[in-house]
mmCIF file of C-alpha atoms in Angstrom:
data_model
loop_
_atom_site.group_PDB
_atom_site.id
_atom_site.type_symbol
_atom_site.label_atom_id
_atom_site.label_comp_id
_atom_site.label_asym_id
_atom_site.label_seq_id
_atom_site.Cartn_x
_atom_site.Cartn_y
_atom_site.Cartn_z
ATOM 1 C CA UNK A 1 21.612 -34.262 -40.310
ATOM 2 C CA UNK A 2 21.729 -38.443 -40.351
ATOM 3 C CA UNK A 3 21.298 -37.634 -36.439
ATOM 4 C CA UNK A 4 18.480 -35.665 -36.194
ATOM 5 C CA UNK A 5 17.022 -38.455 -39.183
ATOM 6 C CA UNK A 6 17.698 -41.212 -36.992
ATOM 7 C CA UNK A 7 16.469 -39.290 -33.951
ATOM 8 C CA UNK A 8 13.086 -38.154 -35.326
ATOM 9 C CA UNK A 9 12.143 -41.878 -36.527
ATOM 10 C CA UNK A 10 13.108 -43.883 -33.646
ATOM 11 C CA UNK A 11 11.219 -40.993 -31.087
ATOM 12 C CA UNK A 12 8.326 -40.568 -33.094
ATOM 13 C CA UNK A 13 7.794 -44.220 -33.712
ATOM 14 C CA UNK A 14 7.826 -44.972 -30.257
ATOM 15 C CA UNK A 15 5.861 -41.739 -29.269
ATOM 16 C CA UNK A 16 3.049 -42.548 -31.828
ATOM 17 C CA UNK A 17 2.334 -46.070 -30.590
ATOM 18 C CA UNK A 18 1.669 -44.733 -26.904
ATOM 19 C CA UNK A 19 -0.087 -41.525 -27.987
ATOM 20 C CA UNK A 20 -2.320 -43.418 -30.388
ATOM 21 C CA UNK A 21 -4.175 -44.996 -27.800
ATOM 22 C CA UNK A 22 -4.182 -48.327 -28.704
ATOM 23 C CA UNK A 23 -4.893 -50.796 -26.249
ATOM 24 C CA UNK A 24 -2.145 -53.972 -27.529
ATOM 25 C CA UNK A 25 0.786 -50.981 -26.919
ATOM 26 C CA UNK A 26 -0.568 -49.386 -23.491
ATOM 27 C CA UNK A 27 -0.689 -52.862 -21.972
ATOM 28 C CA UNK A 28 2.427 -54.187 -23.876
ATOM 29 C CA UNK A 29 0.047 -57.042 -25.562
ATOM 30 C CA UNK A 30 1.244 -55.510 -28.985
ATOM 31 C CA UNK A 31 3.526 -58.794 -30.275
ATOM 32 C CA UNK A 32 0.833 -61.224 -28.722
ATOM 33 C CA UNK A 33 -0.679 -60.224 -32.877
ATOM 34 C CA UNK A 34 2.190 -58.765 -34.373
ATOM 35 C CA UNK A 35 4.164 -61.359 -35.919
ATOM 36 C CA UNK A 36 1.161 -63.075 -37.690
ATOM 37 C CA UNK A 37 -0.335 -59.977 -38.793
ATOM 38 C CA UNK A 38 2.391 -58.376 -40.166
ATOM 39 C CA UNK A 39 1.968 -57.539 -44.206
ATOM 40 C CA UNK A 40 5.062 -60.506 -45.174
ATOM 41 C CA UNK A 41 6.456 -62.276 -42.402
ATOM 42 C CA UNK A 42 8.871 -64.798 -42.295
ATOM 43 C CA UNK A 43 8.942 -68.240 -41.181
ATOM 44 C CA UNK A 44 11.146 -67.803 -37.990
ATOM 45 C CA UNK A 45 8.082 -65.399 -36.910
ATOM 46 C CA UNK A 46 6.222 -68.340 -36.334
ATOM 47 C CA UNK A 47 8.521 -69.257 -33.771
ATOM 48 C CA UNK A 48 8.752 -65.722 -32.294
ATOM 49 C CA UNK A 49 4.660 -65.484 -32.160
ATOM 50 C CA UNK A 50 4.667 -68.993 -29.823
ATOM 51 C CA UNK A 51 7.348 -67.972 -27.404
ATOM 52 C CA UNK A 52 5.330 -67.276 -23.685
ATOM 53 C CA UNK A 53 3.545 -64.755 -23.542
ATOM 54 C CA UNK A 54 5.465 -63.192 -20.817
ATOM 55 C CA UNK A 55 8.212 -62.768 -23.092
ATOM 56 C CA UNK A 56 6.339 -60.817 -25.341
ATOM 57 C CA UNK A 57 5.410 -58.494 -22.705
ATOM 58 C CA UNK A 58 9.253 -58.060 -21.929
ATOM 59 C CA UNK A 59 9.812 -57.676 -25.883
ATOM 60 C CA UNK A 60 7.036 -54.719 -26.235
ATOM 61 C CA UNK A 61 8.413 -53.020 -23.121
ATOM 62 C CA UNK A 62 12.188 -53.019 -24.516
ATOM 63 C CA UNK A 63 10.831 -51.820 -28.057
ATOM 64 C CA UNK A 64 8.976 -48.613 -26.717
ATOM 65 C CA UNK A 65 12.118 -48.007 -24.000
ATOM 66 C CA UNK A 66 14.428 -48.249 -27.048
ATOM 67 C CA UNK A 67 12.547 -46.228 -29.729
ATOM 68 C CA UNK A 68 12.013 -43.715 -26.807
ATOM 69 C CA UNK A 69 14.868 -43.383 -24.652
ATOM 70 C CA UNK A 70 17.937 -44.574 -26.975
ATOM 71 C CA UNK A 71 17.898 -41.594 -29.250
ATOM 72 C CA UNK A 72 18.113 -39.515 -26.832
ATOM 73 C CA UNK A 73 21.801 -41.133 -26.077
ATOM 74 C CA UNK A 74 23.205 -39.424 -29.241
ATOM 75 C CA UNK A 75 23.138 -36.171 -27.295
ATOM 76 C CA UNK A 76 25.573 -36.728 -24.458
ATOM 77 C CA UNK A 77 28.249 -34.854 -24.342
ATOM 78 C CA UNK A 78 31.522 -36.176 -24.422
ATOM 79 C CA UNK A 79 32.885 -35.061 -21.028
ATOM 80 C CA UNK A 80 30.037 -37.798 -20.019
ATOM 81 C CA UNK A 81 31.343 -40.412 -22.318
ATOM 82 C CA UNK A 82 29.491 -39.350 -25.082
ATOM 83 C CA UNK A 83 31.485 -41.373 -27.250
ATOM 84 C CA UNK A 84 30.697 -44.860 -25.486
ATOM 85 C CA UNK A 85 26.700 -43.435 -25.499
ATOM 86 C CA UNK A 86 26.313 -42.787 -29.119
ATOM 87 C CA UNK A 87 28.221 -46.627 -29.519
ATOM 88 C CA UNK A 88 25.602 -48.123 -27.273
ATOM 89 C CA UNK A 89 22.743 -46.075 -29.027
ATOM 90 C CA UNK A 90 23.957 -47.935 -32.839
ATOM 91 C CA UNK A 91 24.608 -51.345 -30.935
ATOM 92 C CA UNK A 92 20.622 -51.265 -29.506
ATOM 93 C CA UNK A 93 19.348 -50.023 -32.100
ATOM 94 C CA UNK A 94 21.025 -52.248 -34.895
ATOM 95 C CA UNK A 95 20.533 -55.301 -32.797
ATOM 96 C CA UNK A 96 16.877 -53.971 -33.227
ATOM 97 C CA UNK A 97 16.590 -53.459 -36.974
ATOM 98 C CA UNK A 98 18.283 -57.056 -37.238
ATOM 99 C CA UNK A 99 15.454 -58.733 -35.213
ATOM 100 C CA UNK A 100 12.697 -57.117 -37.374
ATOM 101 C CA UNK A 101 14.601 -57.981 -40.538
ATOM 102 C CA UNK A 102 14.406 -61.585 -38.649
ATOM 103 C CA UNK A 103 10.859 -61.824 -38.614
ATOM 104 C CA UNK A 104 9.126 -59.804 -41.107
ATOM 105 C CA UNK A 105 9.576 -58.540 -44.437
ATOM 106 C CA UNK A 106 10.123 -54.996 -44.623
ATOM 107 C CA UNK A 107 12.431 -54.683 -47.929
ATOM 108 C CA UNK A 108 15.377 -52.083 -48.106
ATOM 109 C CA UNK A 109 13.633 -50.139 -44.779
ATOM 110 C CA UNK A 110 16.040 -51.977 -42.330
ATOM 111 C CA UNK A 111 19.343 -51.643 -44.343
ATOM 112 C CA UNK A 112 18.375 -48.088 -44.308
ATOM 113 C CA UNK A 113 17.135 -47.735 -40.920
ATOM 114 C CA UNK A 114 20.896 -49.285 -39.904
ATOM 115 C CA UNK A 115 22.661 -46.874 -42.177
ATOM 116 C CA UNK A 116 20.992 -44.069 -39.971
ATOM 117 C CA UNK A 117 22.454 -45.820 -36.987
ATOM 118 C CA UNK A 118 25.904 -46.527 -38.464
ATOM 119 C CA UNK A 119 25.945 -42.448 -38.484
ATOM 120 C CA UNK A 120 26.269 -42.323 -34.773
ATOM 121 C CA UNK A 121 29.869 -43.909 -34.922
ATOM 122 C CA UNK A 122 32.879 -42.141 -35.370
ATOM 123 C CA UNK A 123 35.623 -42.571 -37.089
ATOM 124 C CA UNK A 124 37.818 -44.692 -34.710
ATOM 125 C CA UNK A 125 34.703 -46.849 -34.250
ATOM 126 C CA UNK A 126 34.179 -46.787 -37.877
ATOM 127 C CA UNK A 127 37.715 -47.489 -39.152
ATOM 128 C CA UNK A 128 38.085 -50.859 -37.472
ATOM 129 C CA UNK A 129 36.187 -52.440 -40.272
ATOM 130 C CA UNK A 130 36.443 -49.480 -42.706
ATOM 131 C CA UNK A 131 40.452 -48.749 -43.215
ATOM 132 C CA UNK A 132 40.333 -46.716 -45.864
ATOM 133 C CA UNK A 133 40.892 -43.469 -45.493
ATOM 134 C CA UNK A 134 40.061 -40.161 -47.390
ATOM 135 C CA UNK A 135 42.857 -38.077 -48.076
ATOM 136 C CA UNK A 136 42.935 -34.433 -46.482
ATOM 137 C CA UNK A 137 42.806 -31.870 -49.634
ATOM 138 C CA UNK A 138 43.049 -28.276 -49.149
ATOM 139 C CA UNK A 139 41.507 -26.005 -46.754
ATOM 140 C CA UNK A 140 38.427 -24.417 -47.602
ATOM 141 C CA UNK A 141 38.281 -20.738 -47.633
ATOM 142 C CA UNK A 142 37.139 -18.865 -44.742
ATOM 143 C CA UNK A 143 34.076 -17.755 -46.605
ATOM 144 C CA UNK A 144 33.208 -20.753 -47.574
ATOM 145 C CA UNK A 145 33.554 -22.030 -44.304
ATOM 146 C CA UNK A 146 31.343 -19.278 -42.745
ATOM 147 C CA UNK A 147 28.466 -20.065 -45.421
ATOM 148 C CA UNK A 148 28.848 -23.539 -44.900
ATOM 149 C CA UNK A 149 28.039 -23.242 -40.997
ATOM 150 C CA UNK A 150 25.501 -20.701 -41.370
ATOM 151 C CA UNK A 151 23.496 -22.910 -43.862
ATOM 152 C CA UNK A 152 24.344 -25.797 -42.143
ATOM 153 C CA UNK A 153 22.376 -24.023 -38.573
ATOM 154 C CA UNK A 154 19.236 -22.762 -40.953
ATOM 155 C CA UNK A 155 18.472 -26.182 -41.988
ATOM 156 C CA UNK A 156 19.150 -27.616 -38.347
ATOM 157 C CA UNK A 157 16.581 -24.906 -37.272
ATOM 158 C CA UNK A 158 14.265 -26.085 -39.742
ATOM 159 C CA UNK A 159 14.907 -29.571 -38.935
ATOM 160 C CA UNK A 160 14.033 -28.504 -35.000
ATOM 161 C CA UNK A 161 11.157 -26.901 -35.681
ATOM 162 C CA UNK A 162 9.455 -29.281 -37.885
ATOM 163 C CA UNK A 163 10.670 -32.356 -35.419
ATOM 164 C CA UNK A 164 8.912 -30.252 -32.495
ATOM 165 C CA UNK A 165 5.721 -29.468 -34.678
ATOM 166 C CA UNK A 166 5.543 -33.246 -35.383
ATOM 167 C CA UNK A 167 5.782 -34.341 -31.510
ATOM 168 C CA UNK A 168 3.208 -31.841 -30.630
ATOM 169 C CA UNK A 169 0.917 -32.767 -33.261
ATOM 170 C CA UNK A 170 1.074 -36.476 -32.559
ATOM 171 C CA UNK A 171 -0.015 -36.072 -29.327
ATOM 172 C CA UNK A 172 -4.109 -36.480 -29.194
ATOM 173 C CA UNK A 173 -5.888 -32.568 -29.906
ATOM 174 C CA UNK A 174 -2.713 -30.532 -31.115
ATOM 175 C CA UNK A 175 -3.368 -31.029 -34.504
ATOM 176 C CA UNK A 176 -2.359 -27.548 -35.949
ATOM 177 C CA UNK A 177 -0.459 -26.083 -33.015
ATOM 178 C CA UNK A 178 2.867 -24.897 -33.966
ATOM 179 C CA UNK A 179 1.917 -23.415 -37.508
ATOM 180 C CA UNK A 180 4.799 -21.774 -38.986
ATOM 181 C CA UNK A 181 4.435 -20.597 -42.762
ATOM 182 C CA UNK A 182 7.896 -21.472 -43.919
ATOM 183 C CA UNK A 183 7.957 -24.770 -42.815
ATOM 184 C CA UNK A 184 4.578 -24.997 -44.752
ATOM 185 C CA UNK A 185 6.795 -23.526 -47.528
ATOM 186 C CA UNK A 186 8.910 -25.941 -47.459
ATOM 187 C CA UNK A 187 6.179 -29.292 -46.980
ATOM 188 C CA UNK A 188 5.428 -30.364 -50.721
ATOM 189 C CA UNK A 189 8.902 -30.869 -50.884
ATOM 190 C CA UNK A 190 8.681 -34.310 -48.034
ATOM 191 C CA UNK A 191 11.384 -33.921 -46.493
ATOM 192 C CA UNK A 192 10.215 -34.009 -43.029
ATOM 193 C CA UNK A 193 7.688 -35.915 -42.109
ATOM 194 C CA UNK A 194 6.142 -37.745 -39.361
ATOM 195 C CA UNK A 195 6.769 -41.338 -38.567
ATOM 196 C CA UNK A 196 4.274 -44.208 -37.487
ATOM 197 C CA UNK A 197 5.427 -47.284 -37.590
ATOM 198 C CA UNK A 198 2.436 -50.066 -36.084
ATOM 199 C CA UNK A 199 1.467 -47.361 -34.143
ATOM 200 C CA UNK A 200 -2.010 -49.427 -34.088
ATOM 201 C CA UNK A 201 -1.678 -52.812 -34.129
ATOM 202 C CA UNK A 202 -3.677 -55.334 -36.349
ATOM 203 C CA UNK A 203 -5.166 -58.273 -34.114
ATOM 204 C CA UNK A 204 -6.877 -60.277 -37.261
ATOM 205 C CA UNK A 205 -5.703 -61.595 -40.498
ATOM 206 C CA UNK A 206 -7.240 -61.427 -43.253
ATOM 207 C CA UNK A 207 -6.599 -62.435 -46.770
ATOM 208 C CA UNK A 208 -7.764 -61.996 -50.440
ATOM 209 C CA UNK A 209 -7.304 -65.216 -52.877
ATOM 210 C CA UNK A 210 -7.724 -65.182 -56.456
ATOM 211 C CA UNK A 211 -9.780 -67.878 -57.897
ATOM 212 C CA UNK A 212 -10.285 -68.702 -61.933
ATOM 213 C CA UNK A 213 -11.752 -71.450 -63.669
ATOM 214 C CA UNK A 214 -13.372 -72.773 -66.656
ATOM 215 C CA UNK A 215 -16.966 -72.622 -65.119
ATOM 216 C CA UNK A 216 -18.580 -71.425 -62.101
ATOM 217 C CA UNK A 217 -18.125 -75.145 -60.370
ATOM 218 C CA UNK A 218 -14.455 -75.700 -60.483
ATOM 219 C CA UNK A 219 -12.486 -73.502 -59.081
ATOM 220 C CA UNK A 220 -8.254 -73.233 -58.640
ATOM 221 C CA UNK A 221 -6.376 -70.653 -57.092
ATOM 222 C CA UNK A 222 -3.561 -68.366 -57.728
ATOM 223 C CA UNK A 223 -0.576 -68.698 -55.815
ATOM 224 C CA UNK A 224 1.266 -65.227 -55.258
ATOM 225 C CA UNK A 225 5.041 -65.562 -54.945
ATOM 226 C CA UNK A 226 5.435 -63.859 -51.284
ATOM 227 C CA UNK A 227 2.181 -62.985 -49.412
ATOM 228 C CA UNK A 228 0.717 -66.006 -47.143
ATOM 229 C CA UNK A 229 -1.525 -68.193 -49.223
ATOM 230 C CA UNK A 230 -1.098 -72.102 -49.401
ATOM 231 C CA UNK A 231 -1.414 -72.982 -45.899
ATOM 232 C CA UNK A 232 1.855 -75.473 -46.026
ATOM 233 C CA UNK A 233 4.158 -73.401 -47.281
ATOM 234 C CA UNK A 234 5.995 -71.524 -45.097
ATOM 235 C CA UNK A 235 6.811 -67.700 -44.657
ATOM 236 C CA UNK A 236 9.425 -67.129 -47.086
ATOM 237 C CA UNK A 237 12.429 -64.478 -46.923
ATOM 238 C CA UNK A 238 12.398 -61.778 -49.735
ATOM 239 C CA UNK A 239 13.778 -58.406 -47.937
ATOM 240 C CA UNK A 240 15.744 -56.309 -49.140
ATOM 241 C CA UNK A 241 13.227 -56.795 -52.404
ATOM 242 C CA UNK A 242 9.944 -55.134 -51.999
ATOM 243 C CA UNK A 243 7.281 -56.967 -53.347
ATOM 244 C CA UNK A 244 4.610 -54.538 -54.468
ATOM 245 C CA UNK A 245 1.644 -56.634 -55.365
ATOM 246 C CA UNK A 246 1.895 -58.609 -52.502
ATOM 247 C CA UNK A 247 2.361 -55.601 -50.255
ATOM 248 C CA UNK A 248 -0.653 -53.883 -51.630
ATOM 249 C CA UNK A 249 -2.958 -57.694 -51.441
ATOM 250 C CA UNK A 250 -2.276 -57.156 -47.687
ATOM 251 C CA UNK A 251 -3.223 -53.611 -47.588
ATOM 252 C CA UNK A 252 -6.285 -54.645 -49.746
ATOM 253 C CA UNK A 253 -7.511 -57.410 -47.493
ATOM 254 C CA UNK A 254 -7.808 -54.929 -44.977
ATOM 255 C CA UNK A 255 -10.164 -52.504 -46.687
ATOM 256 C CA UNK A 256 -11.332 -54.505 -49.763
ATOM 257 C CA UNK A 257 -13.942 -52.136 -50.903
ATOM 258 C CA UNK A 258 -11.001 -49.194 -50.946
ATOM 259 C CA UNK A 259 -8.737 -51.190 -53.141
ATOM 260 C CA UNK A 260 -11.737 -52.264 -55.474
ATOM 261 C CA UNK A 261 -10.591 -49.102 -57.954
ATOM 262 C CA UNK A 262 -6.682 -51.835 -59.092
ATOM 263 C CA UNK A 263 -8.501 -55.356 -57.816
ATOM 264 C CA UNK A 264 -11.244 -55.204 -60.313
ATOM 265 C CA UNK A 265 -8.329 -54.563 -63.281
ATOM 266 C CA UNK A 266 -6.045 -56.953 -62.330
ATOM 267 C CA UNK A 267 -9.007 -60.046 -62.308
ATOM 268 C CA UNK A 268 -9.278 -58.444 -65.722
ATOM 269 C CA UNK A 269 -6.117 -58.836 -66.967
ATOM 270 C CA UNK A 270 -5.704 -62.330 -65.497
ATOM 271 C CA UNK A 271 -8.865 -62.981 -67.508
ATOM 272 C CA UNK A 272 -6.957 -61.406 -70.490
ATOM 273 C CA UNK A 273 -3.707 -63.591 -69.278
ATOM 274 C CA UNK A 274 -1.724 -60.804 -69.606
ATOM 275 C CA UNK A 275 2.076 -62.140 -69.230
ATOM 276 C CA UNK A 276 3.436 -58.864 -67.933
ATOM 277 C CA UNK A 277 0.368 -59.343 -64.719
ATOM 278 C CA UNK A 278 1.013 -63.127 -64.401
ATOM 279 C CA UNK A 279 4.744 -62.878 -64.206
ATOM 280 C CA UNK A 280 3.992 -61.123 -60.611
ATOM 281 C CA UNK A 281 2.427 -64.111 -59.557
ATOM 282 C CA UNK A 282 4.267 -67.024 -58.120
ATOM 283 C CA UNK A 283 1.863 -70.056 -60.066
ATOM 284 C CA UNK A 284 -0.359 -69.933 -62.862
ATOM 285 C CA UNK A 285 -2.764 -72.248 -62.650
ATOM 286 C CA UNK A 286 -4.151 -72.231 -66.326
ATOM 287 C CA UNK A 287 -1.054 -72.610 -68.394
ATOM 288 C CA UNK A 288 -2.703 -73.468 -71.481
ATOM 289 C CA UNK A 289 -5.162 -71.105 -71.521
ATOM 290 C CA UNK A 290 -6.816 -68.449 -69.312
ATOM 291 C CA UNK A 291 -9.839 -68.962 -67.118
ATOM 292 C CA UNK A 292 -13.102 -68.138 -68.123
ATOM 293 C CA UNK A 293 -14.105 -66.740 -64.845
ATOM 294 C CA UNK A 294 -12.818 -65.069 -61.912
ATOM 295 C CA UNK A 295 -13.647 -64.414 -58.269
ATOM 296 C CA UNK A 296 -11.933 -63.098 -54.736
ATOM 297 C CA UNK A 297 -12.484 -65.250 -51.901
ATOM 298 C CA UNK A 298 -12.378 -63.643 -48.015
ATOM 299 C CA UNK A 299 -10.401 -65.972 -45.900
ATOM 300 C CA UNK A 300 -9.641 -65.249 -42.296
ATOM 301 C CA UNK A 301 -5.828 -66.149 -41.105
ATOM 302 C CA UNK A 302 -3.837 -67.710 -38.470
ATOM 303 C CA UNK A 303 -0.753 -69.492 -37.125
ATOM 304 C CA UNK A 304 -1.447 -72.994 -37.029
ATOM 305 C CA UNK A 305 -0.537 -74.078 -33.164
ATOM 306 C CA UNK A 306 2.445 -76.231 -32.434
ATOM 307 C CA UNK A 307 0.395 -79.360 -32.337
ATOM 308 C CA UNK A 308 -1.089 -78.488 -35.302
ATOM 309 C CA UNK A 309 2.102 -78.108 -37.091
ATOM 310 C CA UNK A 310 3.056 -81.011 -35.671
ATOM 311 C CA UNK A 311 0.338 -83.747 -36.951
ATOM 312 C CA UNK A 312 0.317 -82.085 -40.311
ATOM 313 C CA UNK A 313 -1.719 -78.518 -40.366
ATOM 314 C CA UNK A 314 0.930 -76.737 -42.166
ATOM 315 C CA UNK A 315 2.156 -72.891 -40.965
ATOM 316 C CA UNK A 316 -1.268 -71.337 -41.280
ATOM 317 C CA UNK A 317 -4.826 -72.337 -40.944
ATOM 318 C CA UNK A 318 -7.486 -70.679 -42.972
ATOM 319 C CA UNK A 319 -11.216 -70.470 -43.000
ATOM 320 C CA UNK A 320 -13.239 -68.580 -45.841
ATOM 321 C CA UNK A 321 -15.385 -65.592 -44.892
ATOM 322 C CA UNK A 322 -17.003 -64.860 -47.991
ATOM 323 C CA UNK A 323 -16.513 -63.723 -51.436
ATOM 324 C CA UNK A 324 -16.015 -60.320 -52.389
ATOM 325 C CA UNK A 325 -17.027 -60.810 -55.668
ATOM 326 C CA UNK A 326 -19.569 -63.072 -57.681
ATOM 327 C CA UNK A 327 -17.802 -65.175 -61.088
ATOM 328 C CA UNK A 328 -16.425 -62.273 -63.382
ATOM 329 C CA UNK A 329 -16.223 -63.100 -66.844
ATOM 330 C CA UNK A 330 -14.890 -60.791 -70.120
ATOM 331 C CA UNK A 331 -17.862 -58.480 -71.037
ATOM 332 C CA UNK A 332 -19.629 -59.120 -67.610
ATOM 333 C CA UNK A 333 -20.000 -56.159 -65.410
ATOM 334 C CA UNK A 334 -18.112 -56.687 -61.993
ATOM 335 C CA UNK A 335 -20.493 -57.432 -59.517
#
């Protein structure tokens, strides 16, 4: 089962970038905007986003090759070295899981992502740096055995099915083809489901800032622990922790009038200076007291350049778009 897991999210991740149509993946131009529009990434992405651009090409070629062709490694057979293919499979496909985990923030995804892959391994492979070994008990009856197969092939069916209903439906004008009513049965309980990672790439950066002060003249922001805000800092490392709130800010910057339903609450309750909300935050401006008002700034992103960086611009240069709201206050409407 950990094989046809691993299988379905590495294939479907790399078929869902090239049947989405987007442009950055069908002319491999995908990491030219990836590693500075990424939700959290980290500071050596800065690095990675600068290297030539041919490189990148070479980089987005290798990640739709891997995510498309590897997994189909773990079914060799082993009069055709099997053994050594399944090996090479984990080896790729770790070695890819460690660069992501490199350059973005992606919390526990990659450790489990790389359990997955540590499936493919036997145990000779596996016993090299795991000695222990589980002692042999008694054989199961032959019943048991029998019932154990037989349920074991169901849910592989199942698993085939619903892997094949996926692929077809990803593809552009299939939605619907392959209807079959149990695996509808079976779909509240989400445990198969598709898989598109990036499968359309972001090209701009935007961000949300928090603003407060004690009129409607003099403003200070909110620093947030993880997600990109003072332009000087730099990317920081969190994984395998998941941020929420600064997860969600990203997600929010993005479609700011479709997040308005939790943004407009949680101005509140910095308004309120609710510890619990404030504790998420990496800096709290107004220490003694909370601010009187409240607003969200637009700001557009970037990577500063290398010469930038170099006479002083910090990681990231910034320049404001707008405001998404006017001053809130307590007892004001949001406006």
């Amino acid at each position: 089962m950990c094989g046809r897991s691993f299988f379905r999210l590495m294939f479907l991740s790399g078929l869902t970038k090239l049947a989405s149509g987007d442009p950055t993946w069908l002319h491999f131009t995908a990491l030219d905007y990836h590693f500075w529009t990424q939700p959290l990434p980290t500071w050596p992405a800065w690095y990675a986003h600068w290297l030539p651009e041919w490189i990148h090409r070479g980089m987005a070629l290798a990640i739709i090759a891997i995510e498309l062709l590897v997994p189909w490694l773990i079914a060799v057979p082993e009069r055709w070295r099997g053994r050594a293919a399944r090996r090479t499979a984990c080896g790729l496909l770790v070695l890819g899981q460690l660069a992501i985990a490199l350059t973005g923030n992606y919390g526990f995804f990659n450790l489990l992502a790389i359990a997955l892959c540590l499936s493919l391994l036997d145990d000779a492979a596996l016993g090299r740096v795991l000695p222990l070994r589980l002692a042999a008990g008694d054989p199961e009856p032959r019943w048991k055995e029998y019932a154990i197969r037989g349920l074991a092939s169901l849910l592989a069916l199942l698993a085939a099915l619903a892997l094949a209903r996926e692929i077809v439906q990803t593809v552009p004008g299939t939605r619907g083809a392959l209807a079959n009513p149990l695996l509808d049965a079976v779909a509240p309980l989400r445990s198969v489901n598709g898989y598109g990672l990036f499968r359309v790439m972001t090209t701009e950066r935007f961000e949300i800032v928090i603003e407060g002060g004690a009129d409607t003249v003099h403003w200070r922001e909110y620093r947030f622990r993880w997600k990109p805000g003072d332009p000087a800092r730099p990317p920081p490392f969190v994984a395998p922790h998941m941020p929420r709130l600064d997860w969600q800010m990203w997600f929010a910057a993005l479609n700011p009038e479709g997040a308005r339903d939790w943004l407009v609450p949680l101005l509140r309750r910095l308004l309120e200076g609710t510890p619990e909300v404030l504790s998420l935050l990496g800096e709290n401006p107004f220490p003694g007291a909370p601010p009187r008002y409240v607003r969200l700034v637009y700001y557009r992103y970037r990577f500063s350049t290398p010469s930038e960086r170099a006479t002083g611009g910090g990681w990231w240069q910034r320049e404001r778009v707008g405001y998404l709201t006017e001053p809130l206050s307590l007892g004001e409407p949001p406006r």
